[in-house]
Short mmCIF file of C-alpha atoms in Angstrom, two decimals:
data_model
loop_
_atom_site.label_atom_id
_atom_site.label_comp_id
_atom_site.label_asym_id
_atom_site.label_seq_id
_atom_site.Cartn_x
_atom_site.Cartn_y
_atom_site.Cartn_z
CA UNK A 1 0.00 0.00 0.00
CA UNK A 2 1.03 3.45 -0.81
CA UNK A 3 0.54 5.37 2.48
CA UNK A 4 -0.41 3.55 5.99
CA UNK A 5 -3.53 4.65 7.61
CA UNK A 6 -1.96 2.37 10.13
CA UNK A 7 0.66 2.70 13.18
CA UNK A 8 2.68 0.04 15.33
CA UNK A 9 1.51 2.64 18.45
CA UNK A 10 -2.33 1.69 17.52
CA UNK A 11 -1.76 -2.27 17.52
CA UNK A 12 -0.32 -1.10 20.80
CA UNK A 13 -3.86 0.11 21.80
CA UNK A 14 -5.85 -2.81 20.29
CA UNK A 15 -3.86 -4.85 22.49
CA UNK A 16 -6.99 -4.53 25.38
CA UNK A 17 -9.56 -5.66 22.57
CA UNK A 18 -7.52 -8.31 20.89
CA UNK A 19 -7.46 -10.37 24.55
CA UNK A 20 -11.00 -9.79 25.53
CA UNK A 21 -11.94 -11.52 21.67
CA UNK A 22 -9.67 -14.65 22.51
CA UNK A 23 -11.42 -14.77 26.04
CA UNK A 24 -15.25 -14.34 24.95
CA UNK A 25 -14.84 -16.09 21.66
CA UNK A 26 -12.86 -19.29 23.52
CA UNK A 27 -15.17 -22.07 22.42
CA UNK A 28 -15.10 -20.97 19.11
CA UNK A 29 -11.32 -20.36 19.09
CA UNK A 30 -10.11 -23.69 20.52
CA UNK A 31 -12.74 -26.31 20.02
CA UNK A 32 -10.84 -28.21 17.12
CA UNK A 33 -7.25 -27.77 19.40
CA UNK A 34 -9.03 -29.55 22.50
CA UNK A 35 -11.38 -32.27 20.50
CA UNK A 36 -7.87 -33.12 18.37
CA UNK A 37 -6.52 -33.53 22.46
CA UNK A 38 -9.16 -35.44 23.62
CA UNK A 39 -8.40 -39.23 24.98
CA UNK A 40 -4.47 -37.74 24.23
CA UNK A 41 -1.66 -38.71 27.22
CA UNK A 42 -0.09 -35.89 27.31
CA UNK A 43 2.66 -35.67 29.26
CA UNK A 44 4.90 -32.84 27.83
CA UNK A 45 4.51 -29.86 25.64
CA UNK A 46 6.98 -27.87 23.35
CA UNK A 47 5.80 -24.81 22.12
CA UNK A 48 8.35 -23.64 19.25
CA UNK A 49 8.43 -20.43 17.62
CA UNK A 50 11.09 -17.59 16.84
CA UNK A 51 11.08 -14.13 17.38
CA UNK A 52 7.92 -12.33 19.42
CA UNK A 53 6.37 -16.25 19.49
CA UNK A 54 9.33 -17.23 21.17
CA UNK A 55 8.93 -14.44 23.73
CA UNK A 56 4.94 -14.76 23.99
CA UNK A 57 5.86 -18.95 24.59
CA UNK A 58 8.22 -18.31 27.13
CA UNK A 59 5.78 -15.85 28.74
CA UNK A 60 2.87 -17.97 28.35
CA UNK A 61 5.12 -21.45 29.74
CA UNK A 62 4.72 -20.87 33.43
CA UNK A 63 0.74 -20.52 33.49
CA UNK A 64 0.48 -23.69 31.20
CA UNK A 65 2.75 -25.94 32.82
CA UNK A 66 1.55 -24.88 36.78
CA UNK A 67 -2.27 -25.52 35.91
CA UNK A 68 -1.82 -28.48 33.74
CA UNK A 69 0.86 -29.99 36.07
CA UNK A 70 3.29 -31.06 33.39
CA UNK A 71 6.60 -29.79 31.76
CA UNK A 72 6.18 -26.93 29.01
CA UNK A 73 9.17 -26.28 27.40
CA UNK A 74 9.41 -22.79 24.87
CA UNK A 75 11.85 -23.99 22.27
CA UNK A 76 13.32 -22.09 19.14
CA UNK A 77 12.19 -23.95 16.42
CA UNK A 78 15.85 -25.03 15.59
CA UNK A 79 16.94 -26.61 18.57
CA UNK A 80 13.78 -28.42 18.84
CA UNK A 81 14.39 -29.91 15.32
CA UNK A 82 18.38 -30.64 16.15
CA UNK A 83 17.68 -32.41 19.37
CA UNK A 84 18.40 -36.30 19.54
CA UNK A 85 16.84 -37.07 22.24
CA UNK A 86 14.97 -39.48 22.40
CA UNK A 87 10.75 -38.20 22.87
CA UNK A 88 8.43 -40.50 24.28
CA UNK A 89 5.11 -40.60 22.69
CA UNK A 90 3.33 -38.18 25.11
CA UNK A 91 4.40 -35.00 23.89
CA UNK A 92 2.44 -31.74 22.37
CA UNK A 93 4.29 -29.12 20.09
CA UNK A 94 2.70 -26.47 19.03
CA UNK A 95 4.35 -24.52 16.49
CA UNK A 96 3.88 -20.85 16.62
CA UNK A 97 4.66 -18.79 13.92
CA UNK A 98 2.55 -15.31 13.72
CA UNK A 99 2.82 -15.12 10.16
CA UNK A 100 2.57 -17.96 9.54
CA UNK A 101 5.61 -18.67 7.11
CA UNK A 102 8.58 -19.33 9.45
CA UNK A 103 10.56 -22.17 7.68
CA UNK A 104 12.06 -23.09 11.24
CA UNK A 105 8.71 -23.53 13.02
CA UNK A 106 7.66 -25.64 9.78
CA UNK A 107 10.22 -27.43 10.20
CA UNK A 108 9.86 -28.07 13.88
CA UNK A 109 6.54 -29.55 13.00
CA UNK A 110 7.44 -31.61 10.42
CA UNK A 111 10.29 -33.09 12.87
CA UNK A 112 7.28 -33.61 15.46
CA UNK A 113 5.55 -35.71 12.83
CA UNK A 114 8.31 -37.92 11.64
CA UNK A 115 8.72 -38.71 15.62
CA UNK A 116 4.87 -39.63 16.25
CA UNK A 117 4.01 -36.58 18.36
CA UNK A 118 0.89 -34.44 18.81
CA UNK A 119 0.96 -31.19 16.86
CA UNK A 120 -0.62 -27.81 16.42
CA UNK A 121 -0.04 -24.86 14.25
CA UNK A 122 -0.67 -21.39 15.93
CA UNK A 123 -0.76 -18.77 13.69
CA UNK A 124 -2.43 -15.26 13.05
CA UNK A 125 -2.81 -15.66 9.43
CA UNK A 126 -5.20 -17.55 7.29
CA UNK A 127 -4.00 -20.01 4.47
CA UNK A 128 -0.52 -19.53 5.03
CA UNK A 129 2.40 -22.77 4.95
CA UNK A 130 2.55 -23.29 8.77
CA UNK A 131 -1.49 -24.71 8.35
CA UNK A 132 -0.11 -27.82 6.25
CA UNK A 133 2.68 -28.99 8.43
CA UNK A 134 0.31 -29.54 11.63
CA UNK A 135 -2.49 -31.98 12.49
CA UNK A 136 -4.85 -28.67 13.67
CA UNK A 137 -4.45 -25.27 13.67
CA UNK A 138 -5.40 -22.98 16.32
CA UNK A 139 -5.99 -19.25 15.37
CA UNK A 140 -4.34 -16.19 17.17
CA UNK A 141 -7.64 -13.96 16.93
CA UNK A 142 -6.40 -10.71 17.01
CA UNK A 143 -7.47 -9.09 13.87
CA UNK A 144 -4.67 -7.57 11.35
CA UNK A 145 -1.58 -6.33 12.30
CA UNK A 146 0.31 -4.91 9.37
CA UNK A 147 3.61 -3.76 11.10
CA UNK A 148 6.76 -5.28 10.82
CA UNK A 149 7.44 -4.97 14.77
CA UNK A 150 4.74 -7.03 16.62
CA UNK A 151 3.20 -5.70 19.72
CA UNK A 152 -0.87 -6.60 19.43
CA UNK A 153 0.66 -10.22 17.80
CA UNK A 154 2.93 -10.14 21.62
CA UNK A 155 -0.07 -10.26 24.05
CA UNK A 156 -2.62 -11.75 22.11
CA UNK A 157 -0.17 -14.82 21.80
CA UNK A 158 0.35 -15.25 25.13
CA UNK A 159 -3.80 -14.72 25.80
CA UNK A 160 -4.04 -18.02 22.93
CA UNK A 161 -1.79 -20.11 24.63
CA UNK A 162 -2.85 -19.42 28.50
CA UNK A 163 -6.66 -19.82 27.37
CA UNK A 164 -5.61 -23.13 25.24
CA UNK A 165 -3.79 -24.19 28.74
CA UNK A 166 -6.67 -23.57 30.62
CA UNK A 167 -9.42 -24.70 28.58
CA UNK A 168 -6.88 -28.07 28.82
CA UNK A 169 -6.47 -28.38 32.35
CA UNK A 170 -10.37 -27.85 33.38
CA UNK A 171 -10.84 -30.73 30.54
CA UNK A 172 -8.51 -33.16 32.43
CA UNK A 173 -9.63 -32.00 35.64
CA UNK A 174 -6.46 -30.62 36.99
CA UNK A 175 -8.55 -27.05 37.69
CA UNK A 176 -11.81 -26.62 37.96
CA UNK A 177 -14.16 -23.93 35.78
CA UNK A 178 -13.95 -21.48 38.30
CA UNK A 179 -10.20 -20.94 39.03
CA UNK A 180 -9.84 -20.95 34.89
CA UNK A 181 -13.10 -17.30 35.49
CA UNK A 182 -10.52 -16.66 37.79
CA UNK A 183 -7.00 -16.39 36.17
CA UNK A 184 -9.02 -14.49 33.22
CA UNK A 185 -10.60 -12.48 35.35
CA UNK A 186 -7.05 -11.09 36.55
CA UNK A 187 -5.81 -11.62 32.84
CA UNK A 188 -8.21 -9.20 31.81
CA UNK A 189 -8.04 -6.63 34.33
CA UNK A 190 -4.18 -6.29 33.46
CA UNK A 191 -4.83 -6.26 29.25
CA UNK A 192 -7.22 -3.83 30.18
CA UNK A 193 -5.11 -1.51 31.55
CA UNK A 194 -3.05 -1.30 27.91
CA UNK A 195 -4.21 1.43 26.62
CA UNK A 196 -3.93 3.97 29.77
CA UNK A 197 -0.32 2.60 30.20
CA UNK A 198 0.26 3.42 26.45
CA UNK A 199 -0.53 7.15 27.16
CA UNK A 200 1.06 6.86 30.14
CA UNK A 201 4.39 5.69 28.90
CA UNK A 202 3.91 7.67 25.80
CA UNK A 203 3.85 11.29 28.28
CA UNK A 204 6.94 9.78 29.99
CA UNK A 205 8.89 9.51 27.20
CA UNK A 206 8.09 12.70 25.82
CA UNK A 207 9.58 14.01 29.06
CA UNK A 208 12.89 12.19 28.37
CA UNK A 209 13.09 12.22 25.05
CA UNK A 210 15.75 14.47 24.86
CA UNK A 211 18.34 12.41 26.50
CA UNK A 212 16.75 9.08 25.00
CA UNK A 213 17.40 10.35 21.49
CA UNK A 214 20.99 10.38 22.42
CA UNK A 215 21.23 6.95 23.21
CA UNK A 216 23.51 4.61 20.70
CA UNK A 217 23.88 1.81 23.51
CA UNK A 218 21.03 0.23 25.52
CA UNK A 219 20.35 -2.88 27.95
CA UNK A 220 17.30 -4.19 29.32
CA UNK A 221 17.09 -5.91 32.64
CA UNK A 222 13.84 -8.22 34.14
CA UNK A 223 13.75 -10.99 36.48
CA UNK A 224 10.49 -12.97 37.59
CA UNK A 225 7.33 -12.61 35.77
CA UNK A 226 8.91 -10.03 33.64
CA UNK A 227 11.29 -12.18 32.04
CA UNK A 228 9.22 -12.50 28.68
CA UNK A 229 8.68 -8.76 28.52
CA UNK A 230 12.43 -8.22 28.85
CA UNK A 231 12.90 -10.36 25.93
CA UNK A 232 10.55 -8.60 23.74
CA UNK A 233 10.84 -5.47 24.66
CA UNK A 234 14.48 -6.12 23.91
CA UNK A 235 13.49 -7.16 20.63
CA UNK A 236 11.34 -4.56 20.08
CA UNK A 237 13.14 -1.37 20.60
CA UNK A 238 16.18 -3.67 18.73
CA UNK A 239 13.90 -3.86 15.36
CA UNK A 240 12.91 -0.13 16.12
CA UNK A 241 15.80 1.89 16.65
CA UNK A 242 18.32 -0.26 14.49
CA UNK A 243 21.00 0.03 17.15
CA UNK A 244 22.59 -2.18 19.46
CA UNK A 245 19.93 -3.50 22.33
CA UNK A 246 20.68 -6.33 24.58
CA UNK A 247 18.60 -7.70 27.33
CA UNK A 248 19.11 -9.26 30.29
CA UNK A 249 18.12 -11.00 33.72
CA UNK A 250 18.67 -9.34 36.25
CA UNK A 251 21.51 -11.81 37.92
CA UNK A 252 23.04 -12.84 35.00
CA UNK A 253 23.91 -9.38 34.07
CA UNK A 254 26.00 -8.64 37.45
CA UNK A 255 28.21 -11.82 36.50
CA UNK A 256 30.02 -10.07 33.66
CA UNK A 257 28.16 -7.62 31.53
CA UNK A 258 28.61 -4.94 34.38
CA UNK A 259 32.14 -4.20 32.97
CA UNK A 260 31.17 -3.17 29.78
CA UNK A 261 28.87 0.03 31.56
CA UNK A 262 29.90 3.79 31.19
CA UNK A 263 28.30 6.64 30.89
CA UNK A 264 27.12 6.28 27.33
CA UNK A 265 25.27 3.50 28.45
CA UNK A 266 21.46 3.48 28.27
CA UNK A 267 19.82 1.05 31.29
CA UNK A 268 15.89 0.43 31.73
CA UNK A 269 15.16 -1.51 34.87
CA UNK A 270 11.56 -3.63 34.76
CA UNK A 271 11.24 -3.18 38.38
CA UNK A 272 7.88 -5.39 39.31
CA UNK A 273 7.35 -5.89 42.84
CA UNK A 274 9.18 -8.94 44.61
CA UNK A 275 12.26 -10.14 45.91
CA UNK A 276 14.53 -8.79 43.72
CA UNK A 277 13.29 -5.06 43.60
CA UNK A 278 15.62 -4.02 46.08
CA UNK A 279 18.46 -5.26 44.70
CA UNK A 280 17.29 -3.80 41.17
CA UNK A 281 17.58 -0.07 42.38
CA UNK A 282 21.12 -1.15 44.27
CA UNK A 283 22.66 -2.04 40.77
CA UNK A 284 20.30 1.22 39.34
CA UNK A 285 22.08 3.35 42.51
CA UNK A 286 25.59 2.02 42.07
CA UNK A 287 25.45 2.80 38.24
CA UNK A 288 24.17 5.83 37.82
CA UNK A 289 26.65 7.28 40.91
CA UNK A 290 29.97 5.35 39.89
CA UNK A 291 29.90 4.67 36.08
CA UNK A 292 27.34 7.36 35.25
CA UNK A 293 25.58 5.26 33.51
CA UNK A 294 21.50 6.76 32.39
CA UNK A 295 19.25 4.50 34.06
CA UNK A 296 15.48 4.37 34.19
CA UNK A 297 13.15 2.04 36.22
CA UNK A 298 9.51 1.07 34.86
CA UNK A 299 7.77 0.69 38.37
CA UNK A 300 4.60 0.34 40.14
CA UNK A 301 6.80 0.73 43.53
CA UNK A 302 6.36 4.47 44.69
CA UNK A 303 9.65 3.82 46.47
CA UNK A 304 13.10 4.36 45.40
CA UNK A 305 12.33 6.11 42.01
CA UNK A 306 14.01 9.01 40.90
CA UNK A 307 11.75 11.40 38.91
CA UNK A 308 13.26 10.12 35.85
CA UNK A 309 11.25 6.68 36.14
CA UNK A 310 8.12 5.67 34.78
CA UNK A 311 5.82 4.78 37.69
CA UNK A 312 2.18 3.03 37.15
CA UNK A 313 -0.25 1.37 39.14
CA UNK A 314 0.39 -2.12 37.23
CA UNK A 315 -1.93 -4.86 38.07
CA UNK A 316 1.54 -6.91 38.88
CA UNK A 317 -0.55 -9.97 38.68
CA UNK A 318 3.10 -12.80 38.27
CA UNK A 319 1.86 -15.42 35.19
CA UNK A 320 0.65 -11.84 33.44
CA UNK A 321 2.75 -9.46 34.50
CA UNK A 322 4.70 -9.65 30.94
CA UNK A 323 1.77 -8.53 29.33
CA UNK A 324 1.83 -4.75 30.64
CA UNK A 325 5.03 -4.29 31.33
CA UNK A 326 6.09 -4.60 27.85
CA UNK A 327 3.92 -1.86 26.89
CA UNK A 328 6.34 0.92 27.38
CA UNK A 329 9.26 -0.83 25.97
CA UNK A 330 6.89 -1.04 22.69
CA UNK A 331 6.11 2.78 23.24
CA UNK A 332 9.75 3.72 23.34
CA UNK A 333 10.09 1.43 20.38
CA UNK A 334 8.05 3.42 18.48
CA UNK A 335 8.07 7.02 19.70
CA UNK A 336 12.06 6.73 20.36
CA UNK A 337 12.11 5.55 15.98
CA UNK A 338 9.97 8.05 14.91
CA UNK A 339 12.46 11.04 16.51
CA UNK A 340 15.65 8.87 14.76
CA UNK A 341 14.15 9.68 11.41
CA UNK A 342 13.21 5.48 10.70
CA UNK A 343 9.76 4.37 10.06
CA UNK A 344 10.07 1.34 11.85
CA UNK A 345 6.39 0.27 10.47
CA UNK A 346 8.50 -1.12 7.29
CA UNK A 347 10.92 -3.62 7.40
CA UNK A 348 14.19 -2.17 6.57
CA UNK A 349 15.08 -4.98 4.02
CA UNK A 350 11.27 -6.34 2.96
CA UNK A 351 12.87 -9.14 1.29
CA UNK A 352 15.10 -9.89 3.64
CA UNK A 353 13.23 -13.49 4.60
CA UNK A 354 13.28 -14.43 0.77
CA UNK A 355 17.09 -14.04 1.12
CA UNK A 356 17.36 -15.98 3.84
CA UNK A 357 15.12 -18.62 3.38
CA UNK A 358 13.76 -17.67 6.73
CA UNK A 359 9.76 -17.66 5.33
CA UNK A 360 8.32 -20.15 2.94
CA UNK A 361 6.00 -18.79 0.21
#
């Protein structure tokens, strides 16, 4: 199309809507995913995808595998097709692939097959490859999202996998109806708080944008809940900006990526409420006051901020928590792009995955 009458910030915004579809329209959604389970042992699950599926899998994982009270592994596609090991019989993959056209995640599938297993293509995208290379396919109901960076794509994949999970587990019993109300009742009460964060975040960084513009070098530490959000909100602001991001958890960065900090260095703290808060704003303190480092915490915690920070009443709710604090990583993404000059909306290479082999057409 010539001109866009669409934004990444507005998928941003749909976000809330996107979520409450998958929830109200569940039966509709999932009814060929759970009949295609039905009578099924299953003991195991793999959910493979690259990219924002990875990040919305390994988001998604912890919800799945507590309720249903078996392993779920998030897998890129790769490793889960290079793996020897040997599988027993009882295991689910789902292969996740937004667009439906990763090769890898086709592949993964196809590697599932030739060993027996269970498998299920999740994708956003009608008549695409991925459909062929699964026994079902389960749709991420979202509506279109024509921007290259995902962000509705993000959080409604990790609302079709936790409903899939829990529409599971009431099936074999392992929860009943009303803790599944339950867990979307607090999944919904965060998703619906997307849109007021967005503005939020969005008035934040228009406060800071002056020394965010600067930035060349940036690094984004979670822990907890917020892990997944880390990871794509790494990715994010990575496809937006076009220079170097790197992510990491929390404790894993203090065991050798502290060296590399100085005071060109960009640092934006997920600080959700919990055990490790504390010793967040210690590493924050001891940055900013002995390498000069820039750093910024995205809070709820109306302690230990400096006025820099972005501070919101998040719902903070742990298997969820991903799914709002990402938001203002995506903001920064796209407001932070948009004052670099780069319209982040189009791929910089669009035929980069022809290239590469990395989509099948």
């Amino acid at each position: 199309m010539a001109t866009n009458d669409w934004d990444m910030y507005d998928y941003i915004l749909e976000s809330k809507d996107a979520v409450r579809n998958i929830v109200e329209h569940q039966d509709e959604i999932f009814g060929e995913a759970l009949d295609y389970l039905e009578g099924k042992n299953i003991d195991r699950i793999y959910i493979a995808g690259s990219g924002t599926s990875y990040h919305s899998a390994f988001a998604a994982r912890k919800l799945i595998e507590d309720k249903l009270g078996i392993e779920v592994t998030a897998v890129y596609p790769m490793e889960f097709v290079d793996n020897t090991r040997v599988f027993t019989k009882n295991v689910l993959v789902i292969g996740i692939s937004h667009a439906g056209r990763s090769t890898s995640t086709i592949k993964a599938l196809d590697r599932a097959r030739e060993l027996g297993l269970a498998t299920i293509a999740m994708t956003a995208e009608r008549d695409r490859p991925l459909n062929d290379h699964a026994d079902v396919t389960t749709y991420i109901e979202i509506g279109d999202e024509f921007a290259g960076p995902k962000t509705k794509g993000f959080i409604g994949s990790i609302a079709t996998l936790d409903v899939l999970g829990l529409m599971l587990a009431v099936r074999r019993g392992a929860i009943t109806e009303e803790e599944k109300g339950e867990l979307e009742r607090k999944m919904l009460a965060t998703t619906d708080n997307i849109p007021a964060i967005a503005d939020a975040a969005w008035a934040w960084y228009r406060e800071n944008a002056e020394d965010l513009k600067r930035s060349r070098r940036l690094v984004v530490l979670g822990c907890e809940g917020n892990m997944g959000a880390m990871l794509e909100g790494t990715l994010k602001i990575w496809e937006a900006v076009r220079y170097a991001v790197a992510g990491y958890e929390l404790e894993e960065f203090m065991h050798g990526g502290y060296h590399s900090i100085d005071d060109k260095t960009y640092m934006l703290n997920l600080g959700n409420p919990g055990k490790h808060f504390e010793r967040m704003l210690r590493m924050r303190d001891y940055f900013v006051k002995e390498r000069g480092a820039h750093c910024f915490v995205i809070t709820s915690e109306d302690k230990g901020h400096r006025d820099v920070d972005f501070v919101f009443p998040f719902q903070n709710e742990p298997y969820f928590s991903s799914m709002e604090y990402v938001v203002p990583l995506q903001v920064i993404a796209r407001k932070l792009s948009l004052d670099l000059g780069i319209d982040c909306n189009i791929a910089s290479d669009p035929d980069f995955h022809k290239k590469m082999g990395s989509y099948t057409y």
